[in-house]
Amino acid sequence: AQGAEVAARRQALAKQLGADAAAFGKLASGDVLDADVEAAARAWQSGVGLVADGVIGPRCQELLGLRKLPALQAPLDLASVRALFPATKPANIDRYLPYVSAALAACGLTDRPMILAALGTIRAESEGFLPIAEFPSQFNTLPGQAPFSAYEGRKVLGNTKPGDGARFKGRGFVQLTGRHNYEKYGPQIGVDLAANADLANAPEVASVLLAQFLANCADRMRPALAKDDFLAARKLVNGGSHGIDRFKDVFARAA
């Protein structure tokens, strides 16, 4: 919210916007992440064809010259990833893949197994290759009750307050679910997700959540993947076998 990194972002945005920066207060000075910075970020993002959400994560930091990301062992390009997502609109992959690639690099997941695990997780959780909010279904809603009523009062999800079920429904590429996870991963990525749950669907945030989630279990996932134990790898993310066929298919197609 404040400090040298914010000052650097303000200066970088001012440089990119040129004369238009005058519309956003004294953008090039100061070190506070205020409404002017968010508005300036949206203006710059829309001008260069990015999702204009005001979030400056790894992808935007790289484009602003604020961060140099390490190269991935398996470079992610549209043609290669399209082959792993046969039922997905190419436009979605083209739009969101750069965010995912940057997030994986920022979290140190540059090796091929973890890159494929990230793509397999996306295909298992949100095959459309876009961060989405969970829809009401028989799995999260009790018959005749409000949407996401099955999540209400679930201690395993950390849902302790009325309305937590809908408030902390699944979001993003990894379908982050439950107050506990929003409160756990928000501080890890520097975003107050507990107070702003919908930010989990912002491309930068959704991508970093996916990468951070995988980074947290990478030491256990890599050995599982080395043995082709895809079920064990999938359980580290989902806790079960949901989407295991799609997860495994990504590795088969990549091979």
C-alpha positions as YAML, in Angstrom:
chain: A
units: angstrom
residues:
- id: 1
  name: ALA
  ca: [0.00, 0.00, 0.00]
- id: 2
  name: GLN
  ca: [2.93, 2.35, 0.51]
- id: 3
  name: GLY
  ca: [6.68, 2.42, 0.02]
- id: 4
  name: ALA
  ca: [9.48, 2.30, -2.52]
- id: 5
  name: GLU
  ca: [7.80, -0.28, -4.75]
- id: 6
  name: VAL
  ca: [4.67, 1.88, -5.00]
- id: 7
  name: ALA
  ca: [6.79, 4.92, -5.82]
- id: 8
  name: ALA
  ca: [8.46, 2.96, -8.62]
- id: 9
  name: ARG
  ca: [5.07, 1.95, -10.01]
- id: 10
  name: ARG
  ca: [3.82, 5.52, -9.95]
- id: 11
  name: GLN
  ca: [6.88, 6.72, -11.82]
- id: 12
  name: ALA
  ca: [6.67, 3.89, -14.37]
- id: 13
  name: LEU
  ca: [2.99, 4.60, -15.05]
- id: 14
  name: ALA
  ca: [3.69, 8.31, -15.42]
- id: 15
  name: LYS
  ca: [6.42, 7.56, -17.94]
- id: 16
  name: GLN
  ca: [4.16, 5.27, -19.95]
- id: 17
  name: LEU
  ca: [1.23, 7.70, -19.96]
- id: 18
  name: GLY
  ca: [3.34, 10.72, -20.88]
- id: 19
  name: ALA
  ca: [1.31, 13.94, -21.05]
- id: 20
  name: ASP
  ca: [-1.86, 12.01, -20.09]
- id: 21
  name: ALA
  ca: [-0.37, 11.39, -16.63]
- id: 22
  name: ALA
  ca: [-1.43, 14.92, -15.66]
- id: 23
  name: ALA
  ca: [-5.01, 13.65, -15.39]
- id: 24
  name: PHE
  ca: [-4.06, 11.51, -12.39]
- id: 25
  name: GLY
  ca: [-2.75, 14.06, -9.88]
- id: 26
  name: LYS
  ca: [0.94, 14.13, -9.06]
- id: 27
  name: LEU
  ca: [1.41, 10.59, -10.31]
- id: 28
  name: ALA
  ca: [5.20, 10.66, -10.62]
- id: 29
  name: SER
  ca: [5.67, 11.69, -7.00]
- id: 30
  name: GLY
  ca: [4.57, 10.08, -3.75]
- id: 31
  name: ASP
  ca: [4.68, 6.49, -2.58]
- id: 32
  name: VAL
  ca: [1.06, 5.72, -1.71]
- id: 33
  name: LEU
  ca: [-1.15, 3.30, -3.66]
- id: 34
  name: ASP
  ca: [-4.20, 5.54, -3.97]
- id: 35
  name: ALA
  ca: [-7.15, 5.95, -6.31]
- id: 36
  name: ASP
  ca: [-5.06, 7.99, -8.78]
- id: 37
  name: VAL
  ca: [-2.62, 5.11, -9.17]
- id: 38
  name: GLU
  ca: [-5.42, 2.62, -9.78]
- id: 39
  name: ALA
  ca: [-7.07, 4.92, -12.33]
- id: 40
  name: ALA
  ca: [-3.74, 5.51, -14.07]
- id: 41
  name: ALA
  ca: [-3.10, 1.78, -14.17]
- id: 42
  name: ARG
  ca: [-6.50, 1.17, -15.75]
- id: 43
  name: ALA
  ca: [-5.85, 3.85, -18.36]
- id: 44
  name: TRP
  ca: [-2.46, 2.38, -19.25]
- id: 45
  name: GLN
  ca: [-3.78, -1.19, -19.31]
- id: 46
  name: SER
  ca: [-6.67, -0.34, -21.62]
- id: 47
  name: GLY
  ca: [-4.28, 1.55, -23.89]
- id: 48
  name: VAL
  ca: [-1.99, -1.46, -24.39]
- id: 49
  name: GLY
  ca: [-4.70, -4.12, -24.69]
- id: 50
  name: LEU
  ca: [-4.53, -5.58, -21.18]
- id: 51
  name: VAL
  ca: [-7.45, -6.35, -18.88]
- id: 52
  name: ALA
  ca: [-8.06, -2.93, -17.31]
- id: 53
  name: ASP
  ca: [-8.54, -3.95, -13.67]
- id: 54
  name: GLY
  ca: [-5.96, -1.66, -12.04]
- id: 55
  name: VAL
  ca: [-3.98, -4.58, -10.63]
- id: 56
  name: ILE
  ca: [-0.23, -4.42, -11.25]
- id: 57
  name: GLY
  ca: [0.99, -7.97, -10.78]
- id: 58
  name: PRO
  ca: [3.91, -9.84, -12.38]
- id: 59
  name: ARG
  ca: [2.66, -9.47, -15.96]
- id: 60
  name: CYS
  ca: [2.16, -5.71, -15.71]
- id: 61
  name: GLN
  ca: [5.33, -5.26, -13.67]
- id: 62
  name: GLU
  ca: [7.27, -6.96, -16.45]
- id: 63
  name: LEU
  ca: [5.73, -4.75, -19.13]
- id: 64
  name: LEU
  ca: [6.41, -1.63, -17.07]
- id: 65
  name: GLY
  ca: [10.06, -2.60, -16.75]
- id: 66
  name: LEU
  ca: [9.78, -3.07, -12.98]
- id: 67
  name: ARG
  ca: [10.60, -6.77, -12.91]
- id: 68
  name: LYS
  ca: [12.71, -9.17, -14.97]
- id: 69
  name: LEU
  ca: [11.23, -12.65, -14.82]
- id: 70
  name: PRO
  ca: [13.24, -15.87, -15.26]
- id: 71
  name: ALA
  ca: [12.66, -17.90, -18.42]
- id: 72
  name: LEU
  ca: [10.44, -20.97, -18.29]
- id: 73
  name: GLN
  ca: [11.93, -24.33, -19.26]
- id: 74
  name: ALA
  ca: [8.85, -24.94, -21.41]
- id: 75
  name: PRO
  ca: [7.99, -21.61, -23.06]
- id: 76
  name: LEU
  ca: [4.24, -21.05, -23.11]
- id: 77
  name: ASP
  ca: [2.92, -19.99, -26.51]
- id: 78
  name: LEU
  ca: [-0.60, -20.04, -27.89]
- id: 79
  name: ALA
  ca: [-0.07, -22.89, -30.37]
- id: 80
  name: SER
  ca: [1.47, -25.24, -27.79]
- id: 81
  name: VAL
  ca: [-1.14, -24.58, -25.10]
- id: 82
  name: ARG
  ca: [-4.05, -24.81, -27.54]
- id: 83
  name: ALA
  ca: [-3.05, -28.42, -28.17]
- id: 84
  name: LEU
  ca: [-3.53, -29.15, -24.45]
- id: 85
  name: PHE
  ca: [-7.00, -27.52, -24.31]
- id: 86
  name: PRO
  ca: [-8.97, -28.99, -27.24]
- id: 87
  name: ALA
  ca: [-12.35, -27.73, -26.02]
- id: 88
  name: THR
  ca: [-11.25, -24.20, -25.12]
- id: 89
  name: LYS
  ca: [-11.66, -20.98, -27.10]
- id: 90
  name: PRO
  ca: [-8.22, -19.94, -28.39]
- id: 91
  name: ALA
  ca: [-9.09, -16.30, -27.64]
- id: 92
  name: ASN
  ca: [-9.29, -17.08, -23.91]
- id: 93
  name: ILE
  ca: [-5.90, -18.78, -23.94]
- id: 94
  name: ASP
  ca: [-4.37, -15.91, -25.89]
- id: 95
  name: ARG
  ca: [-5.78, -13.35, -23.44]
- id: 96
  name: TYR
  ca: [-4.89, -15.00, -20.13]
- id: 97
  name: LEU
  ca: [-1.83, -17.17, -20.86]
- id: 98
  name: PRO
  ca: [0.67, -14.27, -20.47]
- id: 99
  name: TYR
  ca: [-0.63, -13.63, -16.93]
- id: 100
  name: VAL
  ca: [-0.25, -17.32, -16.01]
- id: 101
  name: SER
  ca: [3.23, -17.52, -17.53]
- id: 102
  name: ALA
  ca: [4.41, -14.43, -15.64]
- id: 103
  name: ALA
  ca: [2.94, -15.68, -12.35]
- id: 104
  name: LEU
  ca: [4.64, -19.07, -12.66]
- id: 105
  name: ALA
  ca: [7.98, -17.36, -13.31]
- id: 106
  name: ALA
  ca: [7.47, -14.96, -10.40]
- id: 107
  name: CYS
  ca: [6.81, -17.88, -8.03]
- id: 108
  name: GLY
  ca: [9.80, -19.87, -9.25]
- id: 109
  name: LEU
  ca: [7.79, -22.58, -11.01]
- id: 110
  name: THR
  ca: [9.95, -22.62, -14.12]
- id: 111
  name: ASP
  ca: [10.39, -26.40, -14.51]
- id: 112
  name: ARG
  ca: [8.35, -28.37, -17.03]
- id: 113
  name: PRO
  ca: [6.52, -30.66, -14.53]
- id: 114
  name: MET
  ca: [5.17, -27.73, -12.51]
- id: 115
  name: ILE
  ca: [4.26, -25.77, -15.63]
- id: 116
  name: LEU
  ca: [2.22, -28.74, -16.82]
- id: 117
  name: ALA
  ca: [0.73, -29.12, -13.34]
- id: 118
  name: ALA
  ca: [-0.44, -25.51, -13.55]
- id: 119
  name: LEU
  ca: [-2.00, -26.05, -16.97]
- id: 120
  name: GLY
  ca: [-3.53, -29.33, -15.80]
- id: 121
  name: THR
  ca: [-5.01, -27.59, -12.79]
- id: 122
  name: ILE
  ca: [-6.55, -24.91, -14.98]
- id: 123
  name: ARG
  ca: [-8.05, -27.51, -17.27]
- id: 124
  name: ALA
  ca: [-9.43, -29.50, -14.32]
- id: 125
  name: GLU
  ca: [-10.85, -26.47, -12.49]
- id: 126
  name: SER
  ca: [-11.72, -23.92, -15.21]
- id: 127
  name: GLU
  ca: [-11.31, -25.50, -18.63]
- id: 128
  name: GLY
  ca: [-12.39, -22.33, -20.39]
- id: 129
  name: PHE
  ca: [-8.96, -20.86, -19.46]
- id: 130
  name: LEU
  ca: [-10.41, -17.83, -17.75]
- id: 131
  name: PRO
  ca: [-10.79, -17.03, -14.05]
- id: 132
  name: ILE
  ca: [-14.42, -17.57, -13.10]
- id: 133
  name: ALA
  ca: [-16.67, -17.62, -10.06]
- id: 134
  name: GLU
  ca: [-18.29, -20.89, -9.02]
- id: 135
  name: PHE
  ca: [-21.90, -21.38, -10.11]
- id: 136
  name: PRO
  ca: [-24.64, -22.69, -7.79]
- id: 137
  name: SER
  ca: [-25.00, -26.45, -8.18]
- id: 138
  name: GLN
  ca: [-26.11, -29.61, -6.37]
- id: 139
  name: PHE
  ca: [-22.63, -29.79, -4.87]
- id: 140
  name: ASN
  ca: [-22.73, -26.41, -3.12]
- id: 141
  name: THR
  ca: [-26.43, -25.69, -2.65]
- id: 142
  name: LEU
  ca: [-28.90, -27.59, -0.48]
- id: 143
  name: PRO
  ca: [-32.35, -28.38, -1.97]
- id: 144
  name: GLY
  ca: [-34.74, -25.45, -1.61]
- id: 145
  name: GLN
  ca: [-32.15, -23.22, 0.06]
- id: 146
  name: ALA
  ca: [-30.09, -20.20, -0.99]
- id: 147
  name: PRO
  ca: [-27.14, -20.60, -3.39]
- id: 148
  name: PHE
  ca: [-24.00, -21.98, -1.71]
- id: 149
  name: SER
  ca: [-25.97, -22.94, 1.40]
- id: 150
  name: ALA
  ca: [-23.99, -26.20, 1.58]
- id: 151
  name: TYR
  ca: [-20.89, -24.12, 2.37]
- id: 152
  name: GLU
  ca: [-22.52, -22.30, 5.30]
- id: 153
  name: GLY
  ca: [-21.04, -23.13, 8.70]
- id: 154
  name: ARG
  ca: [-18.45, -25.48, 7.21]
- id: 155
  name: LYS
  ca: [-15.59, -25.33, 9.71]
- id: 156
  name: VAL
  ca: [-13.27, -27.15, 7.31]
- id: 157
  name: LEU
  ca: [-13.68, -24.15, 4.97]
- id: 158
  name: GLY
  ca: [-13.41, -21.63, 7.79]
- id: 159
  name: ASN
  ca: [-16.91, -20.36, 7.06]
- id: 160
  name: THR
  ca: [-18.00, -19.12, 10.48]
- id: 161
  name: LYS
  ca: [-20.18, -16.10, 9.66]
- id: 162
  name: PRO
  ca: [-23.60, -15.96, 7.97]
- id: 163
  name: GLY
  ca: [-23.18, -15.44, 4.23]
- id: 164
  name: ASP
  ca: [-19.64, -16.85, 4.11]
- id: 165
  name: GLY
  ca: [-20.78, -19.62, 1.76]
- id: 166
  name: ALA
  ca: [-21.61, -17.24, -1.07]
- id: 167
  name: ARG
  ca: [-19.01, -14.64, -0.06]
- id: 168
  name: PHE
  ca: [-16.15, -17.12, -0.29]
- id: 169
  name: LYS
  ca: [-17.37, -19.36, -3.12]
- id: 170
  name: GLY
  ca: [-14.83, -20.76, -5.56]
- id: 171
  name: ARG
  ca: [-13.04, -18.20, -7.71]
- id: 172
  name: GLY
  ca: [-10.14, -17.90, -10.10]
- id: 173
  name: PHE
  ca: [-8.15, -20.53, -12.00]
- id: 174
  name: VAL
  ca: [-7.71, -22.69, -8.91]
- id: 175
  name: GLN
  ca: [-11.25, -22.13, -7.57]
- id: 176
  name: LEU
  ca: [-10.16, -20.80, -4.19]
- id: 177
  name: THR
  ca: [-12.98, -21.66, -1.75]
- id: 178
  name: GLY
  ca: [-13.81, -20.85, 1.88]
- id: 179
  name: ARG
  ca: [-12.93, -18.03, 4.27]
- id: 180
  name: HIS
  ca: [-9.92, -19.99, 5.54]
- id: 181
  name: ASN
  ca: [-8.26, -20.05, 2.12]
- id: 182
  name: TYR
  ca: [-9.06, -16.42, 1.33]
- id: 183
  name: GLU
  ca: [-7.55, -15.38, 4.66]
- id: 184
  name: LYS
  ca: [-4.56, -17.69, 4.20]
- id: 185
  name: TYR
  ca: [-3.60, -16.83, 0.64]
- id: 186
  name: GLY
  ca: [-4.43, -13.13, 0.69]
- id: 187
  name: PRO
  ca: [-1.44, -12.22, 2.90]
- id: 188
  name: GLN
  ca: [0.81, -14.58, 0.95]
- id: 189
  name: ILE
  ca: [0.25, -12.66, -2.29]
- id: 190
  name: GLY
  ca: [-0.21, -9.22, -0.74]
- id: 191
  name: VAL
  ca: [-3.92, -8.80, -1.51]
- id: 192
  name: ASP
  ca: [-6.72, -8.45, 1.07]
- id: 193
  name: LEU
  ca: [-8.90, -11.17, -0.41]
- id: 194
  name: ALA
  ca: [-10.97, -11.55, 2.75]
- id: 195
  name: ALA
  ca: [-12.26, -8.00, 2.27]
- id: 196
  name: ASN
  ca: [-12.23, -8.06, -1.55]
- id: 197
  name: ALA
  ca: [-13.08, -11.65, -2.51]
- id: 198
  name: ASP
  ca: [-13.94, -10.80, -6.14]
- id: 199
  name: LEU
  ca: [-10.32, -9.78, -6.73]
- id: 200
  name: ALA
  ca: [-9.58, -13.51, -6.90]
- id: 201
  name: ASN
  ca: [-11.00, -13.35, -10.44]
- id: 202
  name: ALA
  ca: [-8.71, -10.51, -11.58]
- id: 203
  name: PRO
  ca: [-6.28, -12.06, -14.11]
- id: 204
  name: GLU
  ca: [-3.12, -11.08, -12.23]
- id: 205
  name: VAL
  ca: [-4.51, -12.19, -8.87]
- id: 206
  name: ALA
  ca: [-6.02, -15.42, -10.20]
- id: 207
  name: SER
  ca: [-2.73, -16.32, -11.87]
- id: 208
  name: VAL
  ca: [-0.61, -15.59, -8.80]
- id: 209
  name: LEU
  ca: [-3.05, -17.52, -6.60]
- id: 210
  name: LEU
  ca: [-2.67, -20.53, -8.89]
- id: 211
  name: ALA
  ca: [1.13, -20.23, -8.85]
- id: 212
  name: GLN
  ca: [1.33, -19.65, -5.09]
- id: 213
  name: PHE
  ca: [-0.99, -22.57, -4.38]
- id: 214
  name: LEU
  ca: [1.24, -24.84, -6.46]
- id: 215
  name: ALA
  ca: [4.46, -23.38, -5.05]
- id: 216
  name: ASN
  ca: [3.27, -24.24, -1.53]
- id: 217
  name: CYS
  ca: [2.98, -27.92, -2.42]
- id: 218
  name: ALA
  ca: [5.69, -28.15, -5.10]
- id: 219
  name: ASP
  ca: [8.12, -30.11, -2.91]
- id: 220
  name: ARG
  ca: [5.51, -32.86, -2.58]
- id: 221
  name: MET
  ca: [4.10, -32.57, -6.08]
- id: 222
  name: ARG
  ca: [7.34, -32.93, -8.03]
- id: 223
  name: PRO
  ca: [8.10, -36.44, -6.65]
- id: 224
  name: ALA
  ca: [4.52, -37.51, -7.39]
- id: 225
  name: LEU
  ca: [4.75, -36.26, -10.97]
- id: 226
  name: ALA
  ca: [8.13, -37.94, -11.42]
- id: 227
  name: LYS
  ca: [6.38, -41.26, -10.70]
- id: 228
  name: ASP
  ca: [3.37, -40.37, -12.90]
- id: 229
  name: ASP
  ca: [1.24, -40.48, -9.78]
- id: 230
  name: PHE
  ca: [-1.21, -37.93, -11.11]
- id: 231
  name: LEU
  ca: [-3.87, -38.73, -8.54]
- id: 232
  name: ALA
  ca: [-1.52, -37.87, -5.66]
- id: 233
  name: ALA
  ca: [-0.52, -34.66, -7.43]
- id: 234
  name: ARG
  ca: [-4.15, -33.70, -8.03]
- id: 235
  name: LYS
  ca: [-5.08, -34.36, -4.40]
- id: 236
  name: LEU
  ca: [-2.51, -31.80, -3.26]
- id: 237
  name: VAL
  ca: [-4.59, -29.10, -4.98]
- id: 238
  name: ASN
  ca: [-8.14, -30.37, -4.92]
- id: 239
  name: GLY
  ca: [-8.11, -32.74, -1.96]
- id: 240
  name: GLY
  ca: [-9.70, -35.41, -4.13]
- id: 241
  name: SER
  ca: [-9.90, -36.70, -7.68]
- id: 242
  name: HIS
  ca: [-12.16, -34.06, -9.26]
- id: 243
  name: GLY
  ca: [-10.98, -33.38, -12.82]
- id: 244
  name: ILE
  ca: [-8.29, -36.08, -12.70]
- id: 245
  name: ASP
  ca: [-9.01, -37.20, -16.29]
- id: 246
  name: ARG
  ca: [-8.50, -33.68, -17.65]
- id: 247
  name: PHE
  ca: [-5.43, -33.19, -15.44]
- id: 248
  name: LYS
  ca: [-3.82, -36.40, -16.75]
- id: 249
  name: ASP
  ca: [-4.79, -35.59, -20.35]
- id: 250
  name: VAL
  ca: [-2.69, -32.42, -20.28]
- id: 251
  name: PHE
  ca: [0.41, -34.47, -19.49]
- id: 252
  name: ALA
  ca: [-0.47, -37.07, -22.13]
- id: 253
  name: ARG
  ca: [-0.94, -34.43, -24.82]
- id: 254
  name: ALA
  ca: [2.23, -32.62, -23.78]
- id: 255
  name: ALA
  ca: [4.22, -35.84, -24.08]
...
